[in-house]
Coordinates of C-alpha atoms in Angstrom, one line a residue:
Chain A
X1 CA -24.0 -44.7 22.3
X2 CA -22.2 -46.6 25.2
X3 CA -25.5 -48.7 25.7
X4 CA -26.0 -49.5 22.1
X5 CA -22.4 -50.6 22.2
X6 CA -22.7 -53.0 25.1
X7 CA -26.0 -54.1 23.7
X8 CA -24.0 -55.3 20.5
X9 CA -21.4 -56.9 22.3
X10 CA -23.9 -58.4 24.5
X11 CA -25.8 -60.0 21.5
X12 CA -22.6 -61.1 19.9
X13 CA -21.8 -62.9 23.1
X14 CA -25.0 -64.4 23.5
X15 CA -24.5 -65.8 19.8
X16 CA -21.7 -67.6 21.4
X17 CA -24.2 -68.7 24.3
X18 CA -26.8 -69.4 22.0
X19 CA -24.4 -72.6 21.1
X20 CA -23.0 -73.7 24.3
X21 CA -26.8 -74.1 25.6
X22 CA -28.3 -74.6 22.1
X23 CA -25.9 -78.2 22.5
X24 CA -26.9 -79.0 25.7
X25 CA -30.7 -78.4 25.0
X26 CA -30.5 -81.3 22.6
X27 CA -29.0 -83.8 24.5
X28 CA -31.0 -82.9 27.8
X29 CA -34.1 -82.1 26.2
X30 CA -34.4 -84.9 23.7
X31 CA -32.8 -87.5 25.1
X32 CA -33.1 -86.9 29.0
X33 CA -29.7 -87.1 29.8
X34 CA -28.4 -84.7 32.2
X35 CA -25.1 -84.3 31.0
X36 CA -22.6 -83.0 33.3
X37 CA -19.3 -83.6 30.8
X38 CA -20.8 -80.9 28.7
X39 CA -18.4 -78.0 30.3
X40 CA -15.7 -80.4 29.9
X41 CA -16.3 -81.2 26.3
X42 CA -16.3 -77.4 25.3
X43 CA -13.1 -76.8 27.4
X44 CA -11.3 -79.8 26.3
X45 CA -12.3 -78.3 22.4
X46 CA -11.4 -74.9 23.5
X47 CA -8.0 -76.3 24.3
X48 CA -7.6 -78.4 21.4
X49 CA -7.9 -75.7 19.6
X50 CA -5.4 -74.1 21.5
X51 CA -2.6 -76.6 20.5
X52 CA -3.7 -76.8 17.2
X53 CA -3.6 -73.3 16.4
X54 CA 0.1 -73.1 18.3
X55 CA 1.3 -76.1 16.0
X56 CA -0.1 -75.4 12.7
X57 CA -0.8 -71.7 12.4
X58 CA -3.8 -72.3 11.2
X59 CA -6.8 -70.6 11.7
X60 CA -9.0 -71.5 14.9
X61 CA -12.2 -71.7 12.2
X62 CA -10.0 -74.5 10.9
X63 CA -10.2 -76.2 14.2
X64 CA -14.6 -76.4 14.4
X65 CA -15.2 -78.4 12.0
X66 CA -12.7 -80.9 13.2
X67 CA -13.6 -80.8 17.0
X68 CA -17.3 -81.6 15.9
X69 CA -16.2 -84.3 13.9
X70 CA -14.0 -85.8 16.4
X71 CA -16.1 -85.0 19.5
X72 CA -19.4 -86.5 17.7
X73 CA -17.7 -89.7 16.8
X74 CA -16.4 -90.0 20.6
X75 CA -20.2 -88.8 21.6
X76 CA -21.6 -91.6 19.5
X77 CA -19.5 -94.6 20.8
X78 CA -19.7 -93.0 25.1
X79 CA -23.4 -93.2 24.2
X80 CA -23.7 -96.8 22.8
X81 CA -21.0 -98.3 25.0
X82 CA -22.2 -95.8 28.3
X83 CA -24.9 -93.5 28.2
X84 CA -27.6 -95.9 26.9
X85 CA -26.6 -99.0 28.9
X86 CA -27.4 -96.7 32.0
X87 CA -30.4 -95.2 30.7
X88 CA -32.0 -98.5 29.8
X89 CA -31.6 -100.0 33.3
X90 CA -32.0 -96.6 35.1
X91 CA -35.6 -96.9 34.2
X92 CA -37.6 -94.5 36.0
X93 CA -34.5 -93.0 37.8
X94 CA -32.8 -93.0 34.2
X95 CA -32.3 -89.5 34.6
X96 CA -30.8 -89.2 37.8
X97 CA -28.1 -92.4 37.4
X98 CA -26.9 -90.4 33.7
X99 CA -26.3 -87.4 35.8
X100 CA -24.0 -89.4 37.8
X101 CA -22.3 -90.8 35.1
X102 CA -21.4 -87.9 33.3
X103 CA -20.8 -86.5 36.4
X104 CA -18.2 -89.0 36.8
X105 CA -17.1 -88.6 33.0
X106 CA -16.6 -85.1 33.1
X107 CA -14.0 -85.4 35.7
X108 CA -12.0 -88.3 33.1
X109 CA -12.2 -85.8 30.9
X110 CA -10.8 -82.6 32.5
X111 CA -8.4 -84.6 34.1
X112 CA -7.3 -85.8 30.2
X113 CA -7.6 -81.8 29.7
X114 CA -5.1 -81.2 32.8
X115 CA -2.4 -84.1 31.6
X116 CA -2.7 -82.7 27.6
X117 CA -3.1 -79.1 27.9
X118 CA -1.8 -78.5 31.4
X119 CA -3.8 -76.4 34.0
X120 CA -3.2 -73.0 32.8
X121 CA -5.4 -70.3 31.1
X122 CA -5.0 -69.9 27.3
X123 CA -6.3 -67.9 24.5
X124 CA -5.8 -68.1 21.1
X125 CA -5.3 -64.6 19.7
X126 CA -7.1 -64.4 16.6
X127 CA -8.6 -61.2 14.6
X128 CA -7.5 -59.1 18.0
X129 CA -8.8 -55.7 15.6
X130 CA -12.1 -54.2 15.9
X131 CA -14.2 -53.1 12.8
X132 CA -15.7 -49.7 13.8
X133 CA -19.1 -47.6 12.6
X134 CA -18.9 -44.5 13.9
X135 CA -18.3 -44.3 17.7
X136 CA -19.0 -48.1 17.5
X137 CA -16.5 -51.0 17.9
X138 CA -16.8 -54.2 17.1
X139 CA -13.8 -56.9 18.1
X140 CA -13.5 -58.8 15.2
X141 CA -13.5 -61.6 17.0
X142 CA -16.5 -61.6 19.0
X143 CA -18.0 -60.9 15.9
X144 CA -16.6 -63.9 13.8
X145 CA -17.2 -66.4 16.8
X146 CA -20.7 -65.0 17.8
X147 CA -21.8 -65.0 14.3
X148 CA -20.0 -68.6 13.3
X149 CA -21.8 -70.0 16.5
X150 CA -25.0 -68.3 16.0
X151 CA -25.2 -69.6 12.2
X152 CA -24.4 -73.1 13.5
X153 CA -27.2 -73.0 16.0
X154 CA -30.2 -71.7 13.3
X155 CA -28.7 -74.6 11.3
X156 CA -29.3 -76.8 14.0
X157 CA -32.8 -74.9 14.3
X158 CA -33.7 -75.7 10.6
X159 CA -32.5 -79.1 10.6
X160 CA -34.8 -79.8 13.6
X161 CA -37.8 -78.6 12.4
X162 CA -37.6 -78.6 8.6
X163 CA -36.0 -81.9 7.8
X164 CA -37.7 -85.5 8.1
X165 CA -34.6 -86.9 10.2
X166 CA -35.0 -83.7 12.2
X167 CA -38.4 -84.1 13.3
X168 CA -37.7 -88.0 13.6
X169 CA -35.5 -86.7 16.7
X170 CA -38.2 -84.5 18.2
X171 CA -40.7 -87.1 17.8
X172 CA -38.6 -89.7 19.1
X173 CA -38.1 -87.0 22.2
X174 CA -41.8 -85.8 22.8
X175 CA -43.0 -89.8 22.8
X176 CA -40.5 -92.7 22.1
X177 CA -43.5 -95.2 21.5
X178 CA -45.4 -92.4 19.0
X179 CA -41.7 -92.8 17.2
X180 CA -42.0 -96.2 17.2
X181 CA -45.5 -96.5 15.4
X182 CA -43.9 -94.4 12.5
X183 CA -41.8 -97.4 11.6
X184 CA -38.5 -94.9 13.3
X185 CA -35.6 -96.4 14.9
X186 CA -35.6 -94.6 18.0
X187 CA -32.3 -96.2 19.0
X188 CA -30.2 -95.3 15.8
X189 CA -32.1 -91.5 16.6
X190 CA -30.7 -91.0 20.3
X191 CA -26.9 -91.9 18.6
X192 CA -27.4 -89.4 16.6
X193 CA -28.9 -86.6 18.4
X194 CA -26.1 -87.1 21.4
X195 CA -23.1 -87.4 18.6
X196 CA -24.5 -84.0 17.3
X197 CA -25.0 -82.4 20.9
X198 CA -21.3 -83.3 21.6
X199 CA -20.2 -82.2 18.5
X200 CA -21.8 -79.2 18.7
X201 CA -20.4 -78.7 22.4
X202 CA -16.9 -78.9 20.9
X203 CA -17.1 -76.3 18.2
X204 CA -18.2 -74.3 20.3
X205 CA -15.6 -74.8 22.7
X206 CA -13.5 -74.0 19.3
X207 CA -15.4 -70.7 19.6
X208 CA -14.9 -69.5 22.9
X209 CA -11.2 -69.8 23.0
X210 CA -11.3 -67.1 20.3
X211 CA -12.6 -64.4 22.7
X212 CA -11.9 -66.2 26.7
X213 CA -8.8 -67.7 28.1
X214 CA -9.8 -71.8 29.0
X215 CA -8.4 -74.0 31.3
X216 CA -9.3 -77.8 32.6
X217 CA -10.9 -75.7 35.2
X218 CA -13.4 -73.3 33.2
X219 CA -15.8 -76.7 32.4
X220 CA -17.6 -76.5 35.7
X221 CA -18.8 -72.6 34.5
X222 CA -19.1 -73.4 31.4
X223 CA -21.9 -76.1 32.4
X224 CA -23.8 -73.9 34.9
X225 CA -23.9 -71.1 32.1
X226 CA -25.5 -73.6 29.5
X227 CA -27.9 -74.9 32.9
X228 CA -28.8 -71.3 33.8
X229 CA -29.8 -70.6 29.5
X230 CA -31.6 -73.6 29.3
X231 CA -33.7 -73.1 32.8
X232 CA -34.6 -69.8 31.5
X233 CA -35.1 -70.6 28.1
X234 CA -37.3 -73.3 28.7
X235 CA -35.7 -77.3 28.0
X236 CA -36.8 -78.7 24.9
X237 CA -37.7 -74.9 23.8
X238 CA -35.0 -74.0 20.8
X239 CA -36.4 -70.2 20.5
X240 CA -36.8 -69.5 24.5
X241 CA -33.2 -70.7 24.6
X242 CA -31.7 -68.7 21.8
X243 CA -33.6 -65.6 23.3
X244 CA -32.2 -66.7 26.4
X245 CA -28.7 -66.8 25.5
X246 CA -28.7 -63.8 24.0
X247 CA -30.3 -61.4 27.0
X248 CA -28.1 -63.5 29.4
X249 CA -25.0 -62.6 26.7
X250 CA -26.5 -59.0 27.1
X251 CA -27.3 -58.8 31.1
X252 CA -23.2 -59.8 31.1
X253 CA -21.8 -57.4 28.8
X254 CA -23.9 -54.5 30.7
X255 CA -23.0 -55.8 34.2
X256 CA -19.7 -55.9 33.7
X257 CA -19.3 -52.7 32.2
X258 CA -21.2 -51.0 35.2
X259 CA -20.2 -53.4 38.4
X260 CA -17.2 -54.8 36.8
X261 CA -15.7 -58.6 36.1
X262 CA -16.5 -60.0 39.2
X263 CA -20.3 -59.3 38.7
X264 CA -20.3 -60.3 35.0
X265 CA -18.5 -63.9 36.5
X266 CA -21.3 -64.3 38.9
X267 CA -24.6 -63.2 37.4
X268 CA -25.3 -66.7 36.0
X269 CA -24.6 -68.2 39.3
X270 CA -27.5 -65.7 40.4
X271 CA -29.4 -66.1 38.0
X272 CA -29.7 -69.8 38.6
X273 CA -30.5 -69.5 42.2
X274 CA -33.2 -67.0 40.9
X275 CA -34.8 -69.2 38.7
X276 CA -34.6 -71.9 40.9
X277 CA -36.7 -70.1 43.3
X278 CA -39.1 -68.0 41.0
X279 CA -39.6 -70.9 38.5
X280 CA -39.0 -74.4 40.1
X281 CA -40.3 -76.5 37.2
X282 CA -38.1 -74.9 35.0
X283 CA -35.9 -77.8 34.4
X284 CA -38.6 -80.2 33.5
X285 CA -39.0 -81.5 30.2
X286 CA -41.4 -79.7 27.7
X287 CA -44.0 -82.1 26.3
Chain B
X1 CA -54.2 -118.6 2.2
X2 CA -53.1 -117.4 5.1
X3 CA -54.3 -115.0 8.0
X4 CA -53.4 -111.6 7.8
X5 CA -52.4 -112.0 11.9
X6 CA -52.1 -115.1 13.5
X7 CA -50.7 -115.7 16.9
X8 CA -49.9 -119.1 18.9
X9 CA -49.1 -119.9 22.5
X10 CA -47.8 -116.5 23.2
X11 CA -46.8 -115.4 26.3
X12 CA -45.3 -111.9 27.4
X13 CA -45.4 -109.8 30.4
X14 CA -43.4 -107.0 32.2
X15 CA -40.6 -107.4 34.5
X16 CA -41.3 -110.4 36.6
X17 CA -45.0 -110.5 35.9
X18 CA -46.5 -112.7 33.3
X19 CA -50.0 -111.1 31.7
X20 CA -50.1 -112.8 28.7
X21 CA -50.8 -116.8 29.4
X22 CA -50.3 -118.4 26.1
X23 CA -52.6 -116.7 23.7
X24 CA -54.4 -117.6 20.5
X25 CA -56.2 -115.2 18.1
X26 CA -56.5 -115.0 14.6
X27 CA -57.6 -112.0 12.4
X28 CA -58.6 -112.9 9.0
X29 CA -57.6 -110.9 5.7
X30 CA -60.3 -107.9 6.0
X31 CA -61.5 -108.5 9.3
X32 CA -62.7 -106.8 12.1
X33 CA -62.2 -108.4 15.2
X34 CA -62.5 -107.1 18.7
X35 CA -60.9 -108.4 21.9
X36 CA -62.9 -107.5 24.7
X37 CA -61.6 -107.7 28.2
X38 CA -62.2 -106.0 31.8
X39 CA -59.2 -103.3 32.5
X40 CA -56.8 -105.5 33.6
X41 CA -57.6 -108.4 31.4
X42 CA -54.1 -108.3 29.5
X43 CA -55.7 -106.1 26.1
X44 CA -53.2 -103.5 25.9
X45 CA -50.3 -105.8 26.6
X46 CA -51.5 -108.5 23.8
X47 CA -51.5 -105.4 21.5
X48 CA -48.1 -103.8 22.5
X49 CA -46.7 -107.5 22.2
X50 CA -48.4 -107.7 18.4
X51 CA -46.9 -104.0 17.6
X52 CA -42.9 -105.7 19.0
X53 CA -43.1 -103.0 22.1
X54 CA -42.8 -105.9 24.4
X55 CA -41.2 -109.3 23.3
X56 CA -43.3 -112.2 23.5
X57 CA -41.2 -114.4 26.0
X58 CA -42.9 -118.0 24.1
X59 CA -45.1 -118.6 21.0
X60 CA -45.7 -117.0 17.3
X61 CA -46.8 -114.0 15.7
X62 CA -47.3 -114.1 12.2
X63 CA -48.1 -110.8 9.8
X64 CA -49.9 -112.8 6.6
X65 CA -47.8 -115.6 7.7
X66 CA -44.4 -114.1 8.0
X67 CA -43.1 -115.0 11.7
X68 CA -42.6 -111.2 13.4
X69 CA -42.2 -112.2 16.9
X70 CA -39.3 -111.1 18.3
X71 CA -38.1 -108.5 15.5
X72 CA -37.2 -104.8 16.8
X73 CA -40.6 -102.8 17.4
X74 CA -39.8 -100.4 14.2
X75 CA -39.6 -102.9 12.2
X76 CA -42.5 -104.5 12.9
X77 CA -44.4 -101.4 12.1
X78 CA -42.2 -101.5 8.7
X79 CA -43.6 -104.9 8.3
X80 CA -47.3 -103.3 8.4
X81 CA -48.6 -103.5 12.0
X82 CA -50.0 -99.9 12.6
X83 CA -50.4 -99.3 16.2
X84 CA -52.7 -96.7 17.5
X85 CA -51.5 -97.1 21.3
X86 CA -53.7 -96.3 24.4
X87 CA -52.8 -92.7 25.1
X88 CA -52.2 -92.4 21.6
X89 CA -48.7 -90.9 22.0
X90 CA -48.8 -88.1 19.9
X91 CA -46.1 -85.5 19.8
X92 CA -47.7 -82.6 21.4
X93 CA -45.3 -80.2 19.8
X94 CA -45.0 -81.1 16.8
X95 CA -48.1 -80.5 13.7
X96 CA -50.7 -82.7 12.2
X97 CA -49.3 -82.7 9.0
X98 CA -45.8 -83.6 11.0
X99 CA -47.6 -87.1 12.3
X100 CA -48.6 -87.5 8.7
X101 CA -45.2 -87.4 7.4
X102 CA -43.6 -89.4 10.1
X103 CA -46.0 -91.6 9.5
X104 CA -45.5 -91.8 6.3
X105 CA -41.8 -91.8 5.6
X106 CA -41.9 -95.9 5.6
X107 CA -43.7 -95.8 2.1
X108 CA -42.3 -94.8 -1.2
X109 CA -43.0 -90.7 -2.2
X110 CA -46.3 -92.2 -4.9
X111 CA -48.0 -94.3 -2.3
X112 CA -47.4 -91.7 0.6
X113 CA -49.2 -89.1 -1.4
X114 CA -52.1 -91.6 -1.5
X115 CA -52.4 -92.6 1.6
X116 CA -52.5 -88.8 2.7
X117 CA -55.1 -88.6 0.3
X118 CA -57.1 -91.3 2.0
X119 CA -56.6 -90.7 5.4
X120 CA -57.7 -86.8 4.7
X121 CA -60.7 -88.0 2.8
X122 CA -61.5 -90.1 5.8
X123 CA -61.0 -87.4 8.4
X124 CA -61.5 -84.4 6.8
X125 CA -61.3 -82.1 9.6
X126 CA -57.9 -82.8 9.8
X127 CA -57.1 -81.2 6.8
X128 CA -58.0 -77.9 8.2
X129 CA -55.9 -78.6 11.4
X130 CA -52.7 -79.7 9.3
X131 CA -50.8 -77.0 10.8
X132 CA -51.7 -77.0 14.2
X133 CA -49.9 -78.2 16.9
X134 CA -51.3 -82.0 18.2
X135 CA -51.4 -81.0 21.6
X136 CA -53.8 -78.6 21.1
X137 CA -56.2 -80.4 19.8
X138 CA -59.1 -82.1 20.9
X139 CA -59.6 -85.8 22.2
X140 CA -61.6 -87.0 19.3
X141 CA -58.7 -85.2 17.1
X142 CA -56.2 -86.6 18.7
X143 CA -57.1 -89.8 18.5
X144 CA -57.5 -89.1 14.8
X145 CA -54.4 -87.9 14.1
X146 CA -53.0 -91.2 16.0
X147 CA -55.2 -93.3 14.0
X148 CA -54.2 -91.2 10.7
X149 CA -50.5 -91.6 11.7
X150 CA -50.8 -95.4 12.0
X151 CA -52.4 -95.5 8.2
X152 CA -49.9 -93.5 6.9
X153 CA -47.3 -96.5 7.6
X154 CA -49.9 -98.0 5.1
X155 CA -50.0 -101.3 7.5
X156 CA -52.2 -104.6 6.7
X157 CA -53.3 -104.6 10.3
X158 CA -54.1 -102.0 12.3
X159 CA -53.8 -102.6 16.4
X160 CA -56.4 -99.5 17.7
X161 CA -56.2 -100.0 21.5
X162 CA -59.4 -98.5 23.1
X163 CA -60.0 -95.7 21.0
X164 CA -63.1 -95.1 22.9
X165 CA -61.7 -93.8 26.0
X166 CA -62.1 -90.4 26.8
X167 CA -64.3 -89.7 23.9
X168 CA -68.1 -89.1 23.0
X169 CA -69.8 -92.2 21.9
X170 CA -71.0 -90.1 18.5
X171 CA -66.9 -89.3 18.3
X172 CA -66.6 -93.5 19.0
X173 CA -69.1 -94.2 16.2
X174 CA -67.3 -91.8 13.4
X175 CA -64.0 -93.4 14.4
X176 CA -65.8 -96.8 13.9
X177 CA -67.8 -95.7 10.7
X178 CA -64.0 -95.7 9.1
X179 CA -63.6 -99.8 9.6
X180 CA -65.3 -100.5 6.0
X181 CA -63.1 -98.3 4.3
X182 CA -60.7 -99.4 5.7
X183 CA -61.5 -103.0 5.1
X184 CA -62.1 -102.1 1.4
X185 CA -58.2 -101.2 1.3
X186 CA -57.4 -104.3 2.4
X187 CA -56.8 -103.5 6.2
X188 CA -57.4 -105.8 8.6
X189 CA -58.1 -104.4 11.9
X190 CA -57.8 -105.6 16.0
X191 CA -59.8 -104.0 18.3
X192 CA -59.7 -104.0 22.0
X193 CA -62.3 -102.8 23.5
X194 CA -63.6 -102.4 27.4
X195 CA -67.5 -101.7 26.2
X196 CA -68.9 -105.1 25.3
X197 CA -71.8 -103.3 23.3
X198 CA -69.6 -101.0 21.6
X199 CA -67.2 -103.3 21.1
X200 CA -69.5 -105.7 19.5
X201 CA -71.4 -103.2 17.2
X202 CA -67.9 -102.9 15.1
X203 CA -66.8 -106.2 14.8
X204 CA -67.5 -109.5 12.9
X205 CA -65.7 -111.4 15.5
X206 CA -64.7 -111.1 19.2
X207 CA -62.7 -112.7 21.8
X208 CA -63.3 -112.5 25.6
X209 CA -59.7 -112.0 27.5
X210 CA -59.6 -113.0 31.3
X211 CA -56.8 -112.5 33.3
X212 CA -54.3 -112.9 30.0
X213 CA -56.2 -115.7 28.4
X214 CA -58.7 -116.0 25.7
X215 CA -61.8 -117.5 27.2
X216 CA -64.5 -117.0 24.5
X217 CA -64.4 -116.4 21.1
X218 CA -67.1 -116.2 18.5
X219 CA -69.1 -114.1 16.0
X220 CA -69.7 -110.6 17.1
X221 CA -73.9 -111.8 16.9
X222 CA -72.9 -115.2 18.7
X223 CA -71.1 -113.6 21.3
X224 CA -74.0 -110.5 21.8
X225 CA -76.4 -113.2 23.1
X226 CA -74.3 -115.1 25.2
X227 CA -75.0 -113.9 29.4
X228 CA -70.8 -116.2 29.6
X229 CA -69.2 -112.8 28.1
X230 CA -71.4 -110.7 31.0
X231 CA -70.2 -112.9 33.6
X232 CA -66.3 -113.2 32.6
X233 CA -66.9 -109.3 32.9
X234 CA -68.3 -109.6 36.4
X235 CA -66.2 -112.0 37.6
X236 CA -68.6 -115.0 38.0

């Protein structure tokens, strides 16, 4: 029974996961920026939410839908007025230079983060029950958050692969001149793929408030974890990352049951190195 | 009347370098013209400056007389230039049918369904790969899913940049065998070509490229018998 339950929280949690890479994945895989700022984007929504929840009383569900709004708009003018500037001169080091620019813009932003929201952790109680089935218990929100997160993510699945503008984006990601002979604005695409992939970053930063305190300071773990899903997942791969997620989401809940927090903060910093060394073209792009 | 592609003086190159030295072709309505050319000689750059990839830095294209130079590359392909680039730039990931939609979503819902309904006709073996994924594909597939792709943007002229290499010469000769359909739909097509004899056998006209100029030009039976086109190829 106790491994069925940490399996469950372990899958809910990788729901969550599923998200924070899922986010990530787009903007790495399909555009080839390495963004650094994502961390920062899903802390600085995490404490948005924080406030928002504190001065309204309003549910934090309330707050997703307007961090990915807000947080998609910002995406799409950073990438017009930033991100694309860089990548067009960077040429072939394109990848490398936006890596040091978000690099640079994370840091804006969780110092923007530290001068809102102050450096302390927060949470946002919400739904602090648990649903039970016989010896089984469920927090209700890890459930509402993994599922909310999960959902959002086989949206962003479906829209990918099922719609025309969808596979406009993976077309415009697997060969930007093949895009081009279809008469498709590559440009306008990237805009839109990094506004979504920022957007997405901040709900789920809406998300993991719910069931983790956030401070300034959680961005920089926040990144590696979406780094360590996506090198295992496979970049560009939206099912190796979801399965990903979801046994890393696992692998946490059961080591920190048995070896305790400590372990469960440092597996994915292990995991990295792990992958790093078994799999070293991990993080290149899938074509 | 016009010609369905006309360029003038252009010149375009990459970076610093210059490869295209003022160049002058023309490709009447329902033609087949080839532009043959050592590697090197400036082919794939005249076609990727045609298709708006590159920006010609001096001179005129013209799509049935409608100035294109200089537009952004998409549009020019809305304006019906279908490129079939060298590499052919598939999406390895993505299915046949995918390519056929992509290519396709320029047109209106009627005329896409006939144009898939050509281009399967034409290739027919594509129709039983629809699903599969273009990277798994073949060579001679591939490079007819990237010529199917191009029709589907239901162009006037269609840019096929060596769609020879890599491929058996009976694959070449099917992909050529399409041109008179194609011509009967009113597409006009540009060739460039490495093989001179190849080359040759699918066109009505040619023109000879040398180091980013066009040094001979002619009918395709002219330019067979004439030992200048062996020479520019040698280097003499």
């Amino acid at each position: 029974m106790l491994a069925l339950q940490l399996l469950v929280n372990g899958v809910l949690l990788g729901g969550l996961y599923v998200l924070v890479a899922q986010s990530l994945n787009l903007i790495f895989g399909v555009m080839g920026v390495v963004n650094l700022a994502h961390g920062a984007v899903i802390a600085l929504a995490g404490l948005f939410t924080y406030w928002f929840t504190a001065q309204t009383g309003a549910s934090p569900l309330l707050a997703v839908p307007i961090a990915f709004v807000a947080a998609a708009l910002a995406g799409a003018v950073g990438q017009r007025l930033l991100i694309e500037p860089v990548m067009r001169a960077g040429g072939s080091k394109s990848e490398l230079l936006s890596l040091i620019v978000t690099f640079g813009l994370s840091y804006i932003l969780i110092e923007l983060a530290l001068q809102l929201f102050g450096a302390d952790f927060v949470s946002v109680p919400y739904l602090q029950s648990s649903w039970t089935l016989g010896s089984l218990a469920f927090g209700k929100a890890l459930v509402v958050a993994g599922a909310f997160a999960a959902g959002m993510s086989a949206l962003l699945y479906l829209w990918l692969n099922h719609t025309m503008s969808g596979k406009a984006l993976l077309a415009a990601s697997q060969s930007p001149t093949g895009a081009i002979c279809c008469g498709i604005d590559v440009a306008r695409v990237r805009v839109t793929a990094f506004a979504i992939g920022v957007g997405l970053a901040a709900a789920a930063g809406a998300l993991v408030i719910v069931i983790m305190p956030v401070a300034p300071q959680t961005a920089a773990d926040l990144n590696l974890l979406a780094f360590v899903i996506i090198a295992l997942g496979g970049l560009g791969d939206y099912v190796g990352v979801a399965i990903a997620a979801v046994l890393l989401g696992i692998a946490q809940s059961v080591a920190g049951y048995y070896l305790g927090g400590n372990a469960e903060y440092v597996l994915p910093y292990v995991l990295l190195l792990a992958v790093m060394v078994a799999l070293p073209g991990r993080f290149r792009r899938v074509r | 009347m016009s010609a369905a592609l006309s360029l003038s003086g252009v010149v375009a190159g990459i970076g610093p370098l210059t490869i295209l030295q003022g160049v002058d072709l023309e490709v009447g309505e329902g033609e087949v013209v080839v532009v043959l050319g050592a590697n090197g000689a400036g082919k794939t750059t005249l076609l990727r400056t045609i298709a708006g990839l590159l920006a010609p830095r001096a001179g005129s294209i013209r799509l049935r007389g409608e100035e294109i130079a200089g537009r952004p590359a998409h549009r020019i392909t809305r304006a019906g230039i279908g490129h079939v680039p060298s590499g052919r730039e598939l999406f390895p990931r993505l299915s046949v049918g995918d390519h056929l939609e992509l290519g396709g979503q320029v047109c209106a819902p009627a005329r896409r369904a006939e144009l898939r309904a050509s281009v399967l006709e034409m290739f027919p073996v594509l129709a039983e790969r629809l699903g599969q994924r273009a990277g798994t594909l073949s060579g001679g597939e591939q490079q007819m899913v990237a010529i199917a792709r191009a029709l589907m943007t239901d162009p006037r002229v269609l840019l096929l940049d060596e769609p020879s290499t890599g491929l058996a010469p009976r694959i070449v000769l099917s992909v050529f065998q399409t041109f008179p359909a194609l011509r009967k739909q009113g597409v006009s097509i540009l060739l460039a070509e490495q093989s001179l004899t190849l080359g040759l056998s699918a066109a009505d006209r040619a023109y000879v490229m040398d180091h980013g100029r066009m040094v001979l030009s002619g009918t395709a039976a002219e330019l067979a018998g004439d030992k200048r086109v062996a020479d520019t190829y040698l280097g003499r």
